[in-house]
Structure formats: structure tokens, C-alpha cells
Amino acid sequence: MLLKPSKKSEIHKILLISLTNIGDVILTFPVIDILKKEFPSAKLSIVIGPKAESLLRGNPFLDKIHIFDQRQPFLKSLSWIRELRKERFDLVIDLRNTAIPFMVSPKYRTPYFTKKFQELHMWEKHLRRLKSVYAFERKTAERCALFVSAEDEAYVDQIIEKQIGDKKKYIVVAPGAADHSKKWPEKKFADVCERLIRDYHVKIVLVGNREDHESARQVCEREKSEAINLCGQTNLAQLAHLLRHCFFAIVNDSAPMHLASYLNIPVLALFGPTNPLHYGPWSTKSCFVRKNESCRACAAPKASLVHSCMDAIQVEDVLNKLRINVQESHVHFE
């Protein structure tokens, strides 16, 4: 049932069923922002997977965070649903096409079947999903899905002051990725970092989680000039504050890419197997490099082949794309 604007006063409790992986959850942030803008007095709760809990924990704009683990026993899932039903939600936005809306019986919910828009980016698809139940106006909303505490801001500000230099421009580089086939070789990242430091006199800050520390270490070892390795030293909220102050971000297809995109930071993303038109960077000053024309694994995704598309991207491809994007954006390193 379509919720008419005249019925907005009926909405007191909203449930948003988001996704599981961190990057996918960030892609649903624009939906959170619009819901808070359209229903400012309503309590907004969210369903996410365990991996993304730290991304939203402590956010004052959210009433409750419900963690759903797909690996949990069936009986525990039933108990989880019963607790959810007690909330008596008025509106449920399901971005995963689950049976949860049917089980919790809200007044209004997204339909089970909607038209598929294959040509759209995922964040736009999520907004279309919201529009299937509530016809909001496409206006800029305050970014409230991501909350950075004063403590997290102070922690990052101290890093910037002591390790980077308070007045120094820096570029964030994220050499990691959850899928190995989406990782650009560390040697090439190191070559790019060296050129950027030499040609533009900027600082390079390597970011990621603990699993990315080894990739960052290899970049630092290969790169002749000193880079700052912060992999494993910041949580996602702290990384967001670090990104807010950077000049540019150079990333693989990863959670930092989506985080920078949500914050509208200029992003250069390196893409291989995944389609960047659907999952690529989405900030207004973003761009990507992809050279998968001769990759046999991309041509036959169901075959057990090794991807060569990331290795096909050359250092000059990245530097040229960065140079063009900087010129078109009318921004300066100095």
C-alpha cells in the first residue's frame, strides 16, 4: 500500500531492513537520510548483519539496531521475529526482499515485487525501493546515517596533527579489499604513492582494517618515501572523519570507497570483476579505472579462471585519470 504524504502523521515507528556487508550497508545510507528528513519525529530502527554493527552503533538518529545473523539456528530466528513483532512498526522498508515485512505486519511496507532497474547504481535502486511505498521529493538530506562521536573526532584530529601535519594536504589510499580478485598489486600502489609524493608534495595515508595491514606494509616497504600506515588503527567512524579532511581517496572496490562516496569525497576507484556502473564510486567528483577487456575470467564468470583485470591497470592509467579528475574538479593540491 502506497503511503500518501497526507498520512505521514500515522508513522511513529519505522523499520529499515538493510544489507549485511559493510559496503552494501553504506549504499543504503541515503535511504536512512531521507527517512529521517521525511519523518523527523518517528523512531527509526534498522536490521543489519553482524559485520556492520560497529558502523551504526551509538548513532543517536537510530532508535534500535537489530542484528540478524543468517547463520543462526532456525528457532533463534523465530524468537528474533517474535521480538520484532512486539515493536509494532507502522512502516517497513525492506531492501533485501525478505519475508520480514509479512511477519511483522506493519501498516505500510514496500511491495514484495517491484520493477527492476538494471541500469541504475545500487544506491539509486535503494531509493527507488523506498519510493515504491512513499513518493518522497528528491532533495538533499542531512547526512545522519553516519555518526562520528566527539571522542572519535578528537582521536583522528590528534593523528592528523602529530603524524600528517595539521595544514598538510593528504591523499588516502586503501590498498585492501575483501575479495582478492578486486585488489590492485601492492607494487603498483607503491609506485603511484611515490609519484604523488614526488610530483605533488602530499602526504600518503594508508587505511583499512587489520587484515589490510600486510598489504599496506608491502606498499610502505616498496615505496621510497615515507607513507603513514593506519590500517587497523581506526574504526569505521574514525576513518570517516579522516576521509572528510583528505584531498582525494584512491581505493579498490571496498568499504572505504563507499564511505568516501557517501561523504562526497573525490574518489578514484580501481575496478576489475565488478561492474562500476552498478557498484562503483558515487560521489559527485568520483571516477574509476577498469581494463577488463582481455580478462578471461570476466568473460566467463562461471568458469574457474584467475582474474587478470586488476593487473592490467597500469600506474600511468591511474595517474592520468587522477590528473584529469583533479583538473575537471577545479581543485588544487597546494
mmCIF file with all atom_site columns, C-alpha atoms in Angstrom, residues 115-296:
data_model
loop_
_atom_site.group_PDB
_atom_site.id
_atom_site.type_symbol
_atom_site.label_atom_id
_atom_site.label_alt_id
_atom_site.label_comp_id
_atom_site.label_asym_id
_atom_site.label_entity_id
_atom_site.label_seq_id
_atom_site.pdbx_PDB_ins_code
_atom_site.Cartn_x
_atom_site.Cartn_y
_atom_site.Cartn_z
_atom_site.occupancy
_atom_site.B_iso_or_equiv
_atom_site.pdbx_formal_charge
_atom_site.auth_seq_id
_atom_site.auth_comp_id
_atom_site.auth_asym_id
_atom_site.auth_atom_id
_atom_site.pdbx_PDB_model_num
ATOM 1   C CA . LYS A 1 115 ? 10.206 -3.267  -11.263 1.00 0.00 ? 115 LYS A CA 1
ATOM 2   C CA . LYS A 1 116 ? 13.919 -3.951  -11.677 1.00 0.00 ? 116 LYS A CA 1
ATOM 3   C CA . PHE A 1 117 ? 16.128 -1.165  -12.969 1.00 0.00 ? 117 PHE A CA 1
ATOM 4   C CA . GLN A 1 118 ? 19.224 -2.950  -14.182 1.00 0.00 ? 118 GLN A CA 1
ATOM 5   C CA . GLU A 1 119 ? 20.867 0.249   -15.458 1.00 0.00 ? 119 GLU A CA 1
ATOM 6   C CA . LEU A 1 120 ? 20.867 2.042   -12.102 1.00 0.00 ? 120 LEU A CA 1
ATOM 7   C CA . HIS A 1 121 ? 23.563 2.196   -9.457  1.00 0.00 ? 121 HIS A CA 1
ATOM 8   C CA . MET A 1 122 ? 22.721 0.274   -6.296  1.00 0.00 ? 122 MET A CA 1
ATOM 9   C CA . TRP A 1 123 ? 22.201 3.352   -4.110  1.00 0.00 ? 123 TRP A CA 1
ATOM 10  C CA . GLU A 1 124 ? 19.698 4.641   -6.669  1.00 0.00 ? 124 GLU A CA 1
ATOM 11  C CA . LYS A 1 125 ? 17.937 1.275   -6.688  1.00 0.00 ? 125 LYS A CA 1
ATOM 12  C CA . HIS A 1 126 ? 17.527 1.514   -2.931  1.00 0.00 ? 126 HIS A CA 1
ATOM 13  C CA . LEU A 1 127 ? 15.916 4.936   -3.290  1.00 0.00 ? 127 LEU A CA 1
ATOM 14  C CA . ARG A 1 128 ? 13.576 3.548   -5.948  1.00 0.00 ? 128 ARG A CA 1
ATOM 15  C CA . ARG A 1 129 ? 12.654 0.825   -3.486  1.00 0.00 ? 129 ARG A CA 1
ATOM 16  C CA . LEU A 1 130 ? 11.761 3.441   -0.887  1.00 0.00 ? 130 LEU A CA 1
ATOM 17  C CA . LYS A 1 131 ? 9.756  5.345   -3.488  1.00 0.00 ? 131 LYS A CA 1
ATOM 18  C CA . SER A 1 132 ? 7.655  2.245   -4.171  1.00 0.00 ? 132 SER A CA 1
ATOM 19  C CA . VAL A 1 133 ? 5.921  2.813   -0.825  1.00 0.00 ? 133 VAL A CA 1
ATOM 20  C CA . TYR A 1 134 ? 6.466  6.527   -0.232  1.00 0.00 ? 134 TYR A CA 1
ATOM 21  C CA . ALA A 1 135 ? 6.759  9.125   -3.020  1.00 0.00 ? 135 ALA A CA 1
ATOM 22  C CA . PHE A 1 136 ? 9.308  11.481  -1.440  1.00 0.00 ? 136 PHE A CA 1
ATOM 23  C CA . GLU A 1 137 ? 10.733 14.507  -3.220  1.00 0.00 ? 137 GLU A CA 1
ATOM 24  C CA . ARG A 1 138 ? 14.320 14.087  -4.391  1.00 0.00 ? 138 ARG A CA 1
ATOM 25  C CA . LYS A 1 139 ? 16.017 16.742  -2.285  1.00 0.00 ? 139 LYS A CA 1
ATOM 26  C CA . THR A 1 140 ? 19.313 16.824  -0.460  1.00 0.00 ? 140 THR A CA 1
ATOM 27  C CA . ALA A 1 141 ? 19.008 15.406  3.041   1.00 0.00 ? 141 ALA A CA 1
ATOM 28  C CA . GLU A 1 142 ? 21.309 15.848  6.014   1.00 0.00 ? 142 GLU A CA 1
ATOM 29  C CA . ARG A 1 143 ? 23.828 13.010  6.316   1.00 0.00 ? 143 ARG A CA 1
ATOM 30  C CA . CYS A 1 144 ? 22.725 11.459  9.583   1.00 0.00 ? 144 CYS A CA 1
ATOM 31  C CA . ALA A 1 145 ? 23.226 7.751   8.790   1.00 0.00 ? 145 ALA A CA 1
ATOM 32  C CA . LEU A 1 146 ? 26.883 8.026   9.805   1.00 0.00 ? 146 LEU A CA 1
ATOM 33  C CA . PHE A 1 147 ? 27.616 9.338   13.285  1.00 0.00 ? 147 PHE A CA 1
ATOM 34  C CA . VAL A 1 148 ? 31.110 10.253  14.468  1.00 0.00 ? 148 VAL A CA 1
ATOM 35  C CA . SER A 1 149 ? 31.438 10.853  18.195  1.00 0.00 ? 149 SER A CA 1
ATOM 36  C CA . ALA A 1 150 ? 33.466 13.702  19.697  1.00 0.00 ? 150 ALA A CA 1
ATOM 37  C CA . GLU A 1 151 ? 35.943 11.106  21.022  1.00 0.00 ? 151 GLU A CA 1
ATOM 38  C CA . ASP A 1 152 ? 36.464 9.641   17.552  1.00 0.00 ? 152 ASP A CA 1
ATOM 39  C CA . GLU A 1 153 ? 36.923 13.095  16.056  1.00 0.00 ? 153 GLU A CA 1
ATOM 40  C CA . ALA A 1 154 ? 39.493 14.001  18.712  1.00 0.00 ? 154 ALA A CA 1
ATOM 41  C CA . TYR A 1 155 ? 41.396 10.742  18.105  1.00 0.00 ? 155 TYR A CA 1
ATOM 42  C CA . VAL A 1 156 ? 41.681 11.422  14.382  1.00 0.00 ? 156 VAL A CA 1
ATOM 43  C CA . ASP A 1 157 ? 42.459 15.117  14.846  1.00 0.00 ? 157 ASP A CA 1
ATOM 44  C CA . GLN A 1 158 ? 45.414 14.076  17.001  1.00 0.00 ? 158 GLN A CA 1
ATOM 45  C CA . ILE A 1 159 ? 46.649 11.701  14.286  1.00 0.00 ? 159 ILE A CA 1
ATOM 46  C CA . ILE A 1 160 ? 46.371 14.458  11.691  1.00 0.00 ? 160 ILE A CA 1
ATOM 47  C CA . GLU A 1 161 ? 48.246 16.922  13.896  1.00 0.00 ? 161 GLU A CA 1
ATOM 48  C CA . LYS A 1 162 ? 51.062 14.599  15.003  1.00 0.00 ? 162 LYS A CA 1
ATOM 49  C CA . GLN A 1 163 ? 51.575 12.265  12.024  1.00 0.00 ? 163 GLN A CA 1
ATOM 50  C CA . ILE A 1 164 ? 50.311 14.141  8.976   1.00 0.00 ? 164 ILE A CA 1
ATOM 51  C CA . GLY A 1 165 ? 50.591 17.820  9.782   1.00 0.00 ? 165 GLY A CA 1
ATOM 52  C CA . ASP A 1 166 ? 47.603 19.981  10.541  1.00 0.00 ? 166 ASP A CA 1
ATOM 53  C CA . LYS A 1 167 ? 47.983 22.123  7.420   1.00 0.00 ? 167 LYS A CA 1
ATOM 54  C CA . LYS A 1 168 ? 49.276 19.385  5.121   1.00 0.00 ? 168 LYS A CA 1
ATOM 55  C CA . LYS A 1 169 ? 47.209 18.034  2.247   1.00 0.00 ? 169 LYS A CA 1
ATOM 56  C CA . TYR A 1 170 ? 46.996 14.270  2.218   1.00 0.00 ? 170 TYR A CA 1
ATOM 57  C CA . ILE A 1 171 ? 45.651 11.532  -0.021  1.00 0.00 ? 171 ILE A CA 1
ATOM 58  C CA . VAL A 1 172 ? 44.002 8.466   1.462   1.00 0.00 ? 172 VAL A CA 1
ATOM 59  C CA . VAL A 1 173 ? 44.947 5.164   -0.169  1.00 0.00 ? 173 VAL A CA 1
ATOM 60  C CA . ALA A 1 174 ? 43.046 1.951   0.605   1.00 0.00 ? 174 ALA A CA 1
ATOM 61  C CA . PRO A 1 175 ? 45.014 -0.984  -0.889  1.00 0.00 ? 175 PRO A CA 1
ATOM 62  C CA . GLY A 1 176 ? 42.840 -3.722  0.625   1.00 0.00 ? 176 GLY A CA 1
ATOM 63  C CA . ALA A 1 177 ? 39.674 -5.491  -0.499  1.00 0.00 ? 177 ALA A CA 1
ATOM 64  C CA . ALA A 1 178 ? 37.582 -8.324  0.907   1.00 0.00 ? 178 ALA A CA 1
ATOM 65  C CA . ASP A 1 179 ? 37.905 -10.249 -2.365  1.00 0.00 ? 179 ASP A CA 1
ATOM 66  C CA . HIS A 1 180 ? 41.472 -10.883 -3.542  1.00 0.00 ? 180 HIS A CA 1
ATOM 67  C CA . SER A 1 181 ? 40.383 -10.614 -7.196  1.00 0.00 ? 181 SER A CA 1
ATOM 68  C CA . LYS A 1 182 ? 39.464 -6.963  -6.523  1.00 0.00 ? 182 LYS A CA 1
ATOM 69  C CA . LYS A 1 183 ? 42.931 -5.986  -5.237  1.00 0.00 ? 183 LYS A CA 1
ATOM 70  C CA . TRP A 1 184 ? 45.392 -3.969  -7.306  1.00 0.00 ? 184 TRP A CA 1
ATOM 71  C CA . PRO A 1 185 ? 49.011 -5.166  -6.836  1.00 0.00 ? 185 PRO A CA 1
ATOM 72  C CA . GLU A 1 186 ? 50.847 -3.574  -3.906  1.00 0.00 ? 186 GLU A CA 1
ATOM 73  C CA . LYS A 1 187 ? 53.848 -2.746  -6.101  1.00 0.00 ? 187 LYS A CA 1
ATOM 74  C CA . LYS A 1 188 ? 51.710 -0.575  -8.367  1.00 0.00 ? 188 LYS A CA 1
ATOM 75  C CA . PHE A 1 189 ? 50.086 1.153   -5.416  1.00 0.00 ? 189 PHE A CA 1
ATOM 76  C CA . ALA A 1 190 ? 53.607 1.887   -4.127  1.00 0.00 ? 190 ALA A CA 1
ATOM 77  C CA . ASP A 1 191 ? 54.652 3.343   -7.477  1.00 0.00 ? 191 ASP A CA 1
ATOM 78  C CA . VAL A 1 192 ? 51.586 5.615   -7.526  1.00 0.00 ? 192 VAL A CA 1
ATOM 79  C CA . CYS A 1 193 ? 52.258 6.763   -3.966  1.00 0.00 ? 193 CYS A CA 1
ATOM 80  C CA . GLU A 1 194 ? 55.882 7.550   -4.785  1.00 0.00 ? 194 GLU A CA 1
ATOM 81  C CA . ARG A 1 195 ? 54.908 9.603   -7.831  1.00 0.00 ? 195 ARG A CA 1
ATOM 82  C CA . LEU A 1 196 ? 52.245 11.545  -5.937  1.00 0.00 ? 196 LEU A CA 1
ATOM 83  C CA . ILE A 1 197 ? 54.653 12.428  -3.136  1.00 0.00 ? 197 ILE A CA 1
ATOM 84  C CA . ARG A 1 198 ? 57.350 13.450  -5.605  1.00 0.00 ? 198 ARG A CA 1
ATOM 85  C CA . ASP A 1 199 ? 55.171 15.426  -8.023  1.00 0.00 ? 199 ASP A CA 1
ATOM 86  C CA . TYR A 1 200 ? 52.603 16.974  -5.668  1.00 0.00 ? 200 TYR A CA 1
ATOM 87  C CA . HIS A 1 201 ? 54.393 17.027  -2.268  1.00 0.00 ? 201 HIS A CA 1
ATOM 88  C CA . VAL A 1 202 ? 51.452 15.448  -0.477  1.00 0.00 ? 202 VAL A CA 1
ATOM 89  C CA . LYS A 1 203 ? 51.263 13.008  2.393   1.00 0.00 ? 203 LYS A CA 1
ATOM 90  C CA . ILE A 1 204 ? 50.002 9.481   1.740   1.00 0.00 ? 204 ILE A CA 1
ATOM 91  C CA . VAL A 1 205 ? 47.828 7.838   4.397   1.00 0.00 ? 205 VAL A CA 1
ATOM 92  C CA . LEU A 1 206 ? 47.137 4.120   4.022   1.00 0.00 ? 206 LEU A CA 1
ATOM 93  C CA . VAL A 1 207 ? 43.869 2.917   5.556   1.00 0.00 ? 207 VAL A CA 1
ATOM 94  C CA . GLY A 1 208 ? 41.952 -0.316  6.053   1.00 0.00 ? 208 GLY A CA 1
ATOM 95  C CA . ASN A 1 209 ? 41.240 -2.924  8.688   1.00 0.00 ? 209 ASN A CA 1
ATOM 96  C CA . ARG A 1 210 ? 43.695 -5.273  10.427  1.00 0.00 ? 210 ARG A CA 1
ATOM 97  C CA . GLU A 1 211 ? 43.508 -7.715  7.513   1.00 0.00 ? 211 GLU A CA 1
ATOM 98  C CA . ASP A 1 212 ? 44.713 -4.947  5.171   1.00 0.00 ? 212 ASP A CA 1
ATOM 99  C CA . HIS A 1 213 ? 47.782 -4.162  7.289   1.00 0.00 ? 213 HIS A CA 1
ATOM 100 C CA . GLU A 1 214 ? 50.014 -6.567  5.369   1.00 0.00 ? 214 GLU A CA 1
ATOM 101 C CA . SER A 1 215 ? 49.053 -5.035  2.017   1.00 0.00 ? 215 SER A CA 1
ATOM 102 C CA . ALA A 1 216 ? 49.778 -1.575  3.400   1.00 0.00 ? 216 ALA A CA 1
ATOM 103 C CA . ARG A 1 217 ? 53.094 -2.760  4.857   1.00 0.00 ? 217 ARG A CA 1
ATOM 104 C CA . GLN A 1 218 ? 54.158 -4.027  1.439   1.00 0.00 ? 218 GLN A CA 1
ATOM 105 C CA . VAL A 1 219 ? 53.256 -0.674  -0.103  1.00 0.00 ? 219 VAL A CA 1
ATOM 106 C CA . CYS A 1 220 ? 55.337 1.135   2.534   1.00 0.00 ? 220 CYS A CA 1
ATOM 107 C CA . GLU A 1 221 ? 58.311 -1.189  2.004   1.00 0.00 ? 221 GLU A CA 1
ATOM 108 C CA . ARG A 1 222 ? 58.288 -0.742  -1.764  1.00 0.00 ? 222 ARG A CA 1
ATOM 109 C CA . GLU A 1 223 ? 57.659 2.998   -1.684  1.00 0.00 ? 223 GLU A CA 1
ATOM 110 C CA . LYS A 1 224 ? 60.848 5.037   -1.246  1.00 0.00 ? 224 LYS A CA 1
ATOM 111 C CA . SER A 1 225 ? 59.209 7.998   0.501   1.00 0.00 ? 225 SER A CA 1
ATOM 112 C CA . GLU A 1 226 ? 57.568 7.581   3.870   1.00 0.00 ? 226 GLU A CA 1
ATOM 113 C CA . ALA A 1 227 ? 53.824 6.848   3.956   1.00 0.00 ? 227 ALA A CA 1
ATOM 114 C CA . ILE A 1 228 ? 51.662 6.632   7.063   1.00 0.00 ? 228 ILE A CA 1
ATOM 115 C CA . ASN A 1 229 ? 50.169 3.196   7.662   1.00 0.00 ? 229 ASN A CA 1
ATOM 116 C CA . LEU A 1 230 ? 46.940 3.465   9.710   1.00 0.00 ? 230 LEU A CA 1
ATOM 117 C CA . CYS A 1 231 ? 45.498 0.078   8.772   1.00 0.00 ? 231 CYS A CA 1
ATOM 118 C CA . GLY A 1 232 ? 43.879 -1.457  11.836  1.00 0.00 ? 232 GLY A CA 1
ATOM 119 C CA . GLN A 1 233 ? 44.260 1.778   13.831  1.00 0.00 ? 233 GLN A CA 1
ATOM 120 C CA . THR A 1 234 ? 40.869 3.345   13.053  1.00 0.00 ? 234 THR A CA 1
ATOM 121 C CA . ASN A 1 235 ? 37.319 2.109   13.264  1.00 0.00 ? 235 ASN A CA 1
ATOM 122 C CA . LEU A 1 236 ? 34.851 2.988   10.504  1.00 0.00 ? 236 LEU A CA 1
ATOM 123 C CA . ALA A 1 237 ? 33.614 6.169   12.173  1.00 0.00 ? 237 ALA A CA 1
ATOM 124 C CA . GLN A 1 238 ? 37.191 7.359   12.696  1.00 0.00 ? 238 GLN A CA 1
ATOM 125 C CA . LEU A 1 239 ? 38.022 6.506   9.091   1.00 0.00 ? 239 LEU A CA 1
ATOM 126 C CA . ALA A 1 240 ? 35.068 8.655   8.007   1.00 0.00 ? 240 ALA A CA 1
ATOM 127 C CA . HIS A 1 241 ? 36.463 11.653  9.909   1.00 0.00 ? 241 HIS A CA 1
ATOM 128 C CA . LEU A 1 242 ? 39.883 11.034  8.359   1.00 0.00 ? 242 LEU A CA 1
ATOM 129 C CA . LEU A 1 243 ? 38.318 10.956  4.894   1.00 0.00 ? 243 LEU A CA 1
ATOM 130 C CA . ARG A 1 244 ? 36.473 14.225  5.494   1.00 0.00 ? 244 ARG A CA 1
ATOM 131 C CA . HIS A 1 245 ? 39.794 16.055  5.704   1.00 0.00 ? 245 HIS A CA 1
ATOM 132 C CA . CYS A 1 246 ? 41.606 14.370  2.815   1.00 0.00 ? 246 CYS A CA 1
ATOM 133 C CA . PHE A 1 247 ? 42.229 15.796  -0.629  1.00 0.00 ? 247 PHE A CA 1
ATOM 134 C CA . PHE A 1 248 ? 41.420 12.622  -2.530  1.00 0.00 ? 248 PHE A CA 1
ATOM 135 C CA . ALA A 1 249 ? 40.934 8.884   -1.990  1.00 0.00 ? 249 ALA A CA 1
ATOM 136 C CA . ILE A 1 250 ? 42.420 6.151   -4.193  1.00 0.00 ? 250 ILE A CA 1
ATOM 137 C CA . VAL A 1 251 ? 40.820 2.803   -3.458  1.00 0.00 ? 251 VAL A CA 1
ATOM 138 C CA . ASN A 1 252 ? 39.947 -0.674  -4.619  1.00 0.00 ? 252 ASN A CA 1
ATOM 139 C CA . ASP A 1 253 ? 36.310 -1.802  -4.736  1.00 0.00 ? 253 ASP A CA 1
ATOM 140 C CA . SER A 1 254 ? 35.899 -1.801  -0.951  1.00 0.00 ? 254 SER A CA 1
ATOM 141 C CA . ALA A 1 255 ? 34.076 -0.355  2.049   1.00 0.00 ? 255 ALA A CA 1
ATOM 142 C CA . PRO A 1 256 ? 36.351 2.755   2.178   1.00 0.00 ? 256 PRO A CA 1
ATOM 143 C CA . MET A 1 257 ? 35.265 3.522   -1.406  1.00 0.00 ? 257 MET A CA 1
ATOM 144 C CA . HIS A 1 258 ? 31.582 3.554   -0.417  1.00 0.00 ? 258 HIS A CA 1
ATOM 145 C CA . LEU A 1 259 ? 32.330 5.508   2.765   1.00 0.00 ? 259 LEU A CA 1
ATOM 146 C CA . ALA A 1 260 ? 34.164 8.214   0.799   1.00 0.00 ? 260 ALA A CA 1
ATOM 147 C CA . SER A 1 261 ? 31.353 8.251   -1.772  1.00 0.00 ? 261 SER A CA 1
ATOM 148 C CA . TYR A 1 262 ? 28.685 8.764   0.891   1.00 0.00 ? 262 TYR A CA 1
ATOM 149 C CA . LEU A 1 263 ? 30.701 11.665  2.323   1.00 0.00 ? 263 LEU A CA 1
ATOM 150 C CA . ASN A 1 264 ? 31.045 13.092  -1.209  1.00 0.00 ? 264 ASN A CA 1
ATOM 151 C CA . ILE A 1 265 ? 34.846 12.902  -1.121  1.00 0.00 ? 265 ILE A CA 1
ATOM 152 C CA . PRO A 1 266 ? 36.623 12.845  -4.522  1.00 0.00 ? 266 PRO A CA 1
ATOM 153 C CA . VAL A 1 267 ? 37.336 9.164   -5.227  1.00 0.00 ? 267 VAL A CA 1
ATOM 154 C CA . LEU A 1 268 ? 39.388 7.292   -7.792  1.00 0.00 ? 268 LEU A CA 1
ATOM 155 C CA . ALA A 1 269 ? 38.441 3.603   -7.696  1.00 0.00 ? 269 ALA A CA 1
ATOM 156 C CA . LEU A 1 270 ? 40.218 0.692   -9.364  1.00 0.00 ? 270 LEU A CA 1
ATOM 157 C CA . PHE A 1 271 ? 37.817 -1.918  -10.685 1.00 0.00 ? 271 PHE A CA 1
ATOM 158 C CA . GLY A 1 272 ? 38.173 -5.435  -12.023 1.00 0.00 ? 272 GLY A CA 1
ATOM 159 C CA . PRO A 1 273 ? 35.433 -8.113  -11.897 1.00 0.00 ? 273 PRO A CA 1
ATOM 160 C CA . THR A 1 274 ? 32.624 -5.897  -10.554 1.00 0.00 ? 274 THR A CA 1
ATOM 161 C CA . ASN A 1 275 ? 30.637 -3.507  -12.737 1.00 0.00 ? 275 ASN A CA 1
ATOM 162 C CA . PRO A 1 276 ? 31.483 0.054   -11.575 1.00 0.00 ? 276 PRO A CA 1
ATOM 163 C CA . LEU A 1 277 ? 28.296 1.437   -13.136 1.00 0.00 ? 277 LEU A CA 1
ATOM 164 C CA . HIS A 1 278 ? 26.330 -0.548  -10.544 1.00 0.00 ? 278 HIS A CA 1
ATOM 165 C CA . TYR A 1 279 ? 28.744 -0.713  -7.592  1.00 0.00 ? 279 TYR A CA 1
ATOM 166 C CA . GLY A 1 280 ? 31.365 1.934   -8.311  1.00 0.00 ? 280 GLY A CA 1
ATOM 167 C CA . PRO A 1 281 ? 32.089 5.213   -6.510  1.00 0.00 ? 281 PRO A CA 1
ATOM 168 C CA . TRP A 1 282 ? 29.114 7.566   -6.329  1.00 0.00 ? 282 TRP A CA 1
ATOM 169 C CA . SER A 1 283 ? 30.410 10.897  -5.042  1.00 0.00 ? 283 SER A CA 1
ATOM 170 C CA . THR A 1 284 ? 29.941 13.844  -7.383  1.00 0.00 ? 284 THR A CA 1
ATOM 171 C CA . LYS A 1 285 ? 33.699 14.057  -8.067  1.00 0.00 ? 285 LYS A CA 1
ATOM 172 C CA . SER A 1 286 ? 34.382 10.349  -8.432  1.00 0.00 ? 286 SER A CA 1
ATOM 173 C CA . CYS A 1 287 ? 35.906 8.355   -11.267 1.00 0.00 ? 287 CYS A CA 1
ATOM 174 C CA . PHE A 1 288 ? 37.159 4.833   -11.893 1.00 0.00 ? 288 PHE A CA 1
ATOM 175 C CA . VAL A 1 289 ? 39.645 2.856   -13.954 1.00 0.00 ? 289 VAL A CA 1
ATOM 176 C CA . ARG A 1 290 ? 38.736 -0.529  -15.387 1.00 0.00 ? 290 ARG A CA 1
ATOM 177 C CA . LYS A 1 291 ? 40.594 -2.580  -18.028 1.00 0.00 ? 291 LYS A CA 1
ATOM 178 C CA . ASN A 1 292 ? 38.926 -5.972  -18.164 1.00 0.00 ? 292 ASN A CA 1
ATOM 179 C CA . GLU A 1 293 ? 38.543 -6.332  -21.940 1.00 0.00 ? 293 GLU A CA 1
ATOM 180 C CA . SER A 1 294 ? 41.096 -9.143  -22.171 1.00 0.00 ? 294 SER A CA 1
ATOM 181 C CA . CYS A 1 295 ? 40.303 -10.801 -18.820 1.00 0.00 ? 295 CYS A CA 1
ATOM 182 C CA . ARG A 1 296 ? 39.188 -14.383 -19.481 1.00 0.00 ? 296 ARG A CA 1
#
